[in-house]
CSV table of C-alpha atoms in Angstrom, one decimal:
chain,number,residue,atom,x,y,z
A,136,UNK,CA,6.6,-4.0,17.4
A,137,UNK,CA,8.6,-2.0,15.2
A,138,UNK,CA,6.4,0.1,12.4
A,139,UNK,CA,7.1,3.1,9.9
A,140,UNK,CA,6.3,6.8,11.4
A,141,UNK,CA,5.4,9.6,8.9
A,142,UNK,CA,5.4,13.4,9.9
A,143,UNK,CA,3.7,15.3,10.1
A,144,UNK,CA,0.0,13.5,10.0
A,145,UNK,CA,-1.3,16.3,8.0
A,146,UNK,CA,0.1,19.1,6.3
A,147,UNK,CA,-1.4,22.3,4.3
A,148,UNK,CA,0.8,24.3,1.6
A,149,UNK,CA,0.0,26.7,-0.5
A,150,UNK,CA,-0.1,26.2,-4.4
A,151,UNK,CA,3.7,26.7,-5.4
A,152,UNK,CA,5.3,26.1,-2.4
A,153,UNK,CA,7.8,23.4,-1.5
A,154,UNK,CA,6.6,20.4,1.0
A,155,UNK,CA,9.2,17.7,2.9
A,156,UNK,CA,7.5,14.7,3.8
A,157,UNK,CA,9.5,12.9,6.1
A,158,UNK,CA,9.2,9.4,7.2
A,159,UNK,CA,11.8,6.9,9.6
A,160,UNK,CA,11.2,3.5,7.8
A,161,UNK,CA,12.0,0.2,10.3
A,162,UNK,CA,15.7,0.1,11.3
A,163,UNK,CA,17.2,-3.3,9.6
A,164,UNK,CA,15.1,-2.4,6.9
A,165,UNK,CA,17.0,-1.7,3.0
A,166,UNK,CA,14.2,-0.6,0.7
A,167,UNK,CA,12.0,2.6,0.6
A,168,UNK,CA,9.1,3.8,-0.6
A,169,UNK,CA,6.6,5.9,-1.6
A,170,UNK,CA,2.9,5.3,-2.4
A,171,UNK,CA,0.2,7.9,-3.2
A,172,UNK,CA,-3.5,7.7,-2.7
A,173,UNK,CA,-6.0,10.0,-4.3
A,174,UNK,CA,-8.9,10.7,-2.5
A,175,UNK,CA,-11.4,7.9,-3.7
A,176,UNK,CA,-8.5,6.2,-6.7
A,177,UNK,CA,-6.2,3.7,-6.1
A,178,UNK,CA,-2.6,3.3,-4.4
A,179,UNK,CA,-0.1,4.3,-6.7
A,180,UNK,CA,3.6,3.4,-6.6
A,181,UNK,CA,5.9,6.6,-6.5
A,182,UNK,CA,9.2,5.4,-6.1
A,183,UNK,CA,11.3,2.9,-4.6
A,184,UNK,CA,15.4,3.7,-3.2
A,185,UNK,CA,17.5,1.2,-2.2
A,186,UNK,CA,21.3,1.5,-1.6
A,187,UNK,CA,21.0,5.3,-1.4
A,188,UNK,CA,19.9,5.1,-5.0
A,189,UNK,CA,16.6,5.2,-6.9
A,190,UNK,CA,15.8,1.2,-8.0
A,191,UNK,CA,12.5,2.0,-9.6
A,192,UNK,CA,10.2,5.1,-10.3
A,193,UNK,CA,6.5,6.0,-11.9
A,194,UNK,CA,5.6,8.4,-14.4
A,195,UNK,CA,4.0,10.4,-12.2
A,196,UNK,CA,7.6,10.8,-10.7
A,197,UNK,CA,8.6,13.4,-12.4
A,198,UNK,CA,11.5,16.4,-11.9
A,199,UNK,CA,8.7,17.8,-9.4
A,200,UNK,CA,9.8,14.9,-6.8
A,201,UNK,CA,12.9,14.0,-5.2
A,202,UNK,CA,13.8,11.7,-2.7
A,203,UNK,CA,16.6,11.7,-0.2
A,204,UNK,CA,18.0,9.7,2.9
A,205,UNK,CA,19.9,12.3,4.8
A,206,UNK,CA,21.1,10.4,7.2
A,207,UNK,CA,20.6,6.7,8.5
A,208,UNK,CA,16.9,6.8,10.1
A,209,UNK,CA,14.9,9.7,7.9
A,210,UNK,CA,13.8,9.1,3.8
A,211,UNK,CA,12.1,12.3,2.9
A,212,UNK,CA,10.3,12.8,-0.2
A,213,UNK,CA,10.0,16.5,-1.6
A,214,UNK,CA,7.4,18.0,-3.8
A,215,UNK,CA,8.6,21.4,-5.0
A,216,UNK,CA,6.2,24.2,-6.7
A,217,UNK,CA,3.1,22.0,-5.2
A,218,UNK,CA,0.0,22.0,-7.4
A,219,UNK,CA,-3.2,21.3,-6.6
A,220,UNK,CA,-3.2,17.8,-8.0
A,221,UNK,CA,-0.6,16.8,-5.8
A,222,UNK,CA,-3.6,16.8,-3.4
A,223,UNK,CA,-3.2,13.3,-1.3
A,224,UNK,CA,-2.4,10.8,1.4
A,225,UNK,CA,1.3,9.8,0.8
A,226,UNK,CA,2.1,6.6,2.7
A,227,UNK,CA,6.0,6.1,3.0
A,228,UNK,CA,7.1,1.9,3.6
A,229,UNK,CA,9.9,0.0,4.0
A,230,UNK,CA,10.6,-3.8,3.6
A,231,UNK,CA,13.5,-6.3,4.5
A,232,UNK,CA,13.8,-9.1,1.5
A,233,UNK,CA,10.0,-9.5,2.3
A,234,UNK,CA,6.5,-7.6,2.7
A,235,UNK,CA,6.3,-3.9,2.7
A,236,UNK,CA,5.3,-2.4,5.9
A,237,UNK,CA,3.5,1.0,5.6
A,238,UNK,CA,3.3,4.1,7.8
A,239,UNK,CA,0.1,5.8,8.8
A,240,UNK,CA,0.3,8.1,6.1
A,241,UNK,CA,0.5,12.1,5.2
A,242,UNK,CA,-2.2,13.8,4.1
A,243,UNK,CA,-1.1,16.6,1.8
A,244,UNK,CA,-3.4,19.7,0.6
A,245,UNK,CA,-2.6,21.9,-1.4
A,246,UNK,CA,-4.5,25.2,-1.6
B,285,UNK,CA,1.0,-3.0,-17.0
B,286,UNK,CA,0.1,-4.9,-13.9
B,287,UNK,CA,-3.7,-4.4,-13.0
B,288,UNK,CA,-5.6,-5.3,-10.2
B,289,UNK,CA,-9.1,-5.0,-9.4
B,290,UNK,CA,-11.9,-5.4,-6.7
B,291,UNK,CA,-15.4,-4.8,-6.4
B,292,UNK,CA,-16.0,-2.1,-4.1
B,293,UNK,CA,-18.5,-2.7,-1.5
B,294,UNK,CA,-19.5,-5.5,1.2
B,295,UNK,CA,-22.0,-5.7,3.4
B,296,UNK,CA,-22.7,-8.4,6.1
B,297,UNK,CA,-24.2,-8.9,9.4
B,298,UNK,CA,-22.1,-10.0,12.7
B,299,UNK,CA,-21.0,-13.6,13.3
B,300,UNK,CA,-21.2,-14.4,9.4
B,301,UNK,CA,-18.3,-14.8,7.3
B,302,UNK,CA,-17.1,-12.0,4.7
B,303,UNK,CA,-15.6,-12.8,1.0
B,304,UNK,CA,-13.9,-10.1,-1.2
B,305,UNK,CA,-12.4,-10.4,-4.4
B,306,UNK,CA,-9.4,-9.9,-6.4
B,307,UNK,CA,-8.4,-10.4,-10.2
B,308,UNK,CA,-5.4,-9.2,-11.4
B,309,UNK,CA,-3.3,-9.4,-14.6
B,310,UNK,CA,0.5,-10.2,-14.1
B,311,UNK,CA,1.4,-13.9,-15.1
B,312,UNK,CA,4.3,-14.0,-13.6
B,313,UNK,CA,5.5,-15.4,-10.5
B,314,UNK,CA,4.0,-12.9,-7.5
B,315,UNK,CA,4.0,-12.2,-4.7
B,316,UNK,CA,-0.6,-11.5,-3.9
B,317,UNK,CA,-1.4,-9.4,-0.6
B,318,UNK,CA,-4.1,-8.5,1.6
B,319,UNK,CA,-4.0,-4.6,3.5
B,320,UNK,CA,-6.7,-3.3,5.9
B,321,UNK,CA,-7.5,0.1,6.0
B,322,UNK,CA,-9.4,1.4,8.9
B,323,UNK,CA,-10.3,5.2,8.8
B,324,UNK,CA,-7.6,7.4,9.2
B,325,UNK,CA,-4.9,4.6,9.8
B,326,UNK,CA,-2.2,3.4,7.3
B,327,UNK,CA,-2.3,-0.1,5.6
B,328,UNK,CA,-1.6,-3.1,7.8
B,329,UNK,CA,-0.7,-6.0,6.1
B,330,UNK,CA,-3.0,-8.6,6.6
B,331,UNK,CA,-2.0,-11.7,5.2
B,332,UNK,CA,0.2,-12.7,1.9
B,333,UNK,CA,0.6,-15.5,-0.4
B,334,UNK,CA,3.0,-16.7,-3.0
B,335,UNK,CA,1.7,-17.5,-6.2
B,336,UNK,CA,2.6,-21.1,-6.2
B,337,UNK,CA,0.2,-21.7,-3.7
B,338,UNK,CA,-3.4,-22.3,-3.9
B,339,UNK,CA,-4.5,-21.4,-0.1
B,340,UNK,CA,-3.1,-19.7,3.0
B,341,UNK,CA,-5.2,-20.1,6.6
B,342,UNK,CA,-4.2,-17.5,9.1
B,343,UNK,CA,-6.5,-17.8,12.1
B,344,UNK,CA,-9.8,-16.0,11.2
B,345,UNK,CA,-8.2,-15.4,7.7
B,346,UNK,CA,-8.1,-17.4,4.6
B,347,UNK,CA,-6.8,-16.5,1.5
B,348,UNK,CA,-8.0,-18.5,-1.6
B,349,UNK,CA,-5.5,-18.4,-4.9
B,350,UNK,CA,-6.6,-19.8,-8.1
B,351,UNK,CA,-3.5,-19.0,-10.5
B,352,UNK,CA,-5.3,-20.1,-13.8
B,353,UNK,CA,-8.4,-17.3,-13.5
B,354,UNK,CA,-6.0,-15.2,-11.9
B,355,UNK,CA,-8.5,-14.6,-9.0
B,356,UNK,CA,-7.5,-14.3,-5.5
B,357,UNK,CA,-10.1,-14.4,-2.4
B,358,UNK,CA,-10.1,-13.4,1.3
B,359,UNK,CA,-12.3,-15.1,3.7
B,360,UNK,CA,-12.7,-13.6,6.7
B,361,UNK,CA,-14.5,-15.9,9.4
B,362,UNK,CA,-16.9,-15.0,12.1
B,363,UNK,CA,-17.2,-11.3,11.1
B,364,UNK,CA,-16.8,-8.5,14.3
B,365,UNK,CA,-17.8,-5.2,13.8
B,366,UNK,CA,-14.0,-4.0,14.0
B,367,UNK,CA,-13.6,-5.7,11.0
B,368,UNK,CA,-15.0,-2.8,9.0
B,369,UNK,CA,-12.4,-1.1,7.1
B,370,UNK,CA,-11.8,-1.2,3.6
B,371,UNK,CA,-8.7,-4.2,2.1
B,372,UNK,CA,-6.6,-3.4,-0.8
B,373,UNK,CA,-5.6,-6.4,-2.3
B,374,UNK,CA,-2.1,-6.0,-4.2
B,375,UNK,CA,0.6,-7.9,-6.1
B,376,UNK,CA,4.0,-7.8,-6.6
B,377,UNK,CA,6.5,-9.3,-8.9
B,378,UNK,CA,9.6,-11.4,-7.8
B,379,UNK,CA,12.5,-9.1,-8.2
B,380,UNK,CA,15.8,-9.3,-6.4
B,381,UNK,CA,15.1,-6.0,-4.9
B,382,UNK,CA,12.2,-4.8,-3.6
B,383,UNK,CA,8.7,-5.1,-3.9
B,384,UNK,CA,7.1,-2.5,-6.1
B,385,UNK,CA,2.9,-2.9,-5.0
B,386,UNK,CA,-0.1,-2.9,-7.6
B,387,UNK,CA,-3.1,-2.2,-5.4
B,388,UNK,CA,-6.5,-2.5,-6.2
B,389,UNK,CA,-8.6,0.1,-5.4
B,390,UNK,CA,-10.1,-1.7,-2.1
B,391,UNK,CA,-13.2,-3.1,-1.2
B,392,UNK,CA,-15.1,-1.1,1.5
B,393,UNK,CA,-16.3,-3.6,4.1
B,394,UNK,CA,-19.5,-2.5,6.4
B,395,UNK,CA,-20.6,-4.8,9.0
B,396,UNK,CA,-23.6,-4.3,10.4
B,397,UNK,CA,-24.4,-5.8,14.2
């Protein structure tokens, strides 16, 4: 069965730095996205991208994210000078013209 | 905004069946949702319904919909232990592109043997 894979499973940065998160959404799939979960809070929408293009983002998407599809299987989102709050599980999905399928998930520290 | 919300704790024994809760906000035509969570794992989509419908049966699953309290059940029948995970119920608008989720913020289900 096809499904959404997220690298790496867990990753630790250091306050400031730069972090890729990198996820290969389902093949015939056209829309992206990313979702967020704070230890113990809710799911948040990050962003969706469809057509190479952003459709849809959050306020908490702010000039601290970016999203890219460098080539036709990775969508990578990138958090540059990483704060402590950024602190999470980031799941990456993808969906045809129906449900979103999710990936297992990143979980991101930030020390 | 869209909200959603779910109490946040169930507890029930083996063999019996398990009910969790949903209201949300959004009046508009929807698309509701049901995600599992087990420990460590992603969300696996359980089950969805449309908003013009009032009930969805998917094996041990059934998914209750009433539109005018805006409240949205999921039955689960003949509870197993590997049924303890916590579900994330979640809406979506009808757009032409994509699906942006609302989730609530999950309902921890512990069943005890």
């Amino acid at each position: 069965e096809p499904e959404v894979t997220q690298t790496p499973s867990h990753q630790v940065t250091q306050m400031g730095q730069e972090v890729i998160l990198r996820c290969v959404p389902i093949s015939n799939h056209l829309y992206f996205y990313w979702y967020r979960q704070i230890l113990g809070q809710k799911v948040e929408f990050l962003v969706s991208f469809y057509n190479n293009e952003i459709s849809e983002k959050s306020e908490i998407f702010d000039d601290q994210f970016s999203v890219e599809r460098p080539d036709g299987s990775n969508f990578t989102l990138k958090i540059r000078s990483t704060k402590l709050e950024d602190s999470a599980m980031y799941f990456c999905a993808s969906s045809g013209q129906g449900e979103a399928f999710f990936g297992q998930g990143t979980r991101l520290t930030v020390v | 905004g869209e909200d959603v919300e779910q109490s946040l704790f169930l507890s029930v024994r083996e063999g019996d069946s398990s009910v969790i809760n949903c209201t949300y906000t959004d009046s508009s035509s929807t698309y509701l949702y049901w995600y599992k969570q087990e420990p460590g794992a992603g969300l696996q989509l359980l089950t969805y319904i449309f908003s013009n419908m009032d009930m969805k049966q998917d094996q041990r699953l059934t998914v209750l919909l009433n539109k005018k309290d805006k409240h949205l059940s999921l039955r689960i029948a003949d509870t197993q232990t590997g049924d303890s995970a916590i579900y994330f119920c979640a809406e979506s608008p009808i757009k032409a592109a994509g699906n942006k989720l609302t989730f609530g913020g999950g309902t921890r289900v512990l069943v005890k043997p």
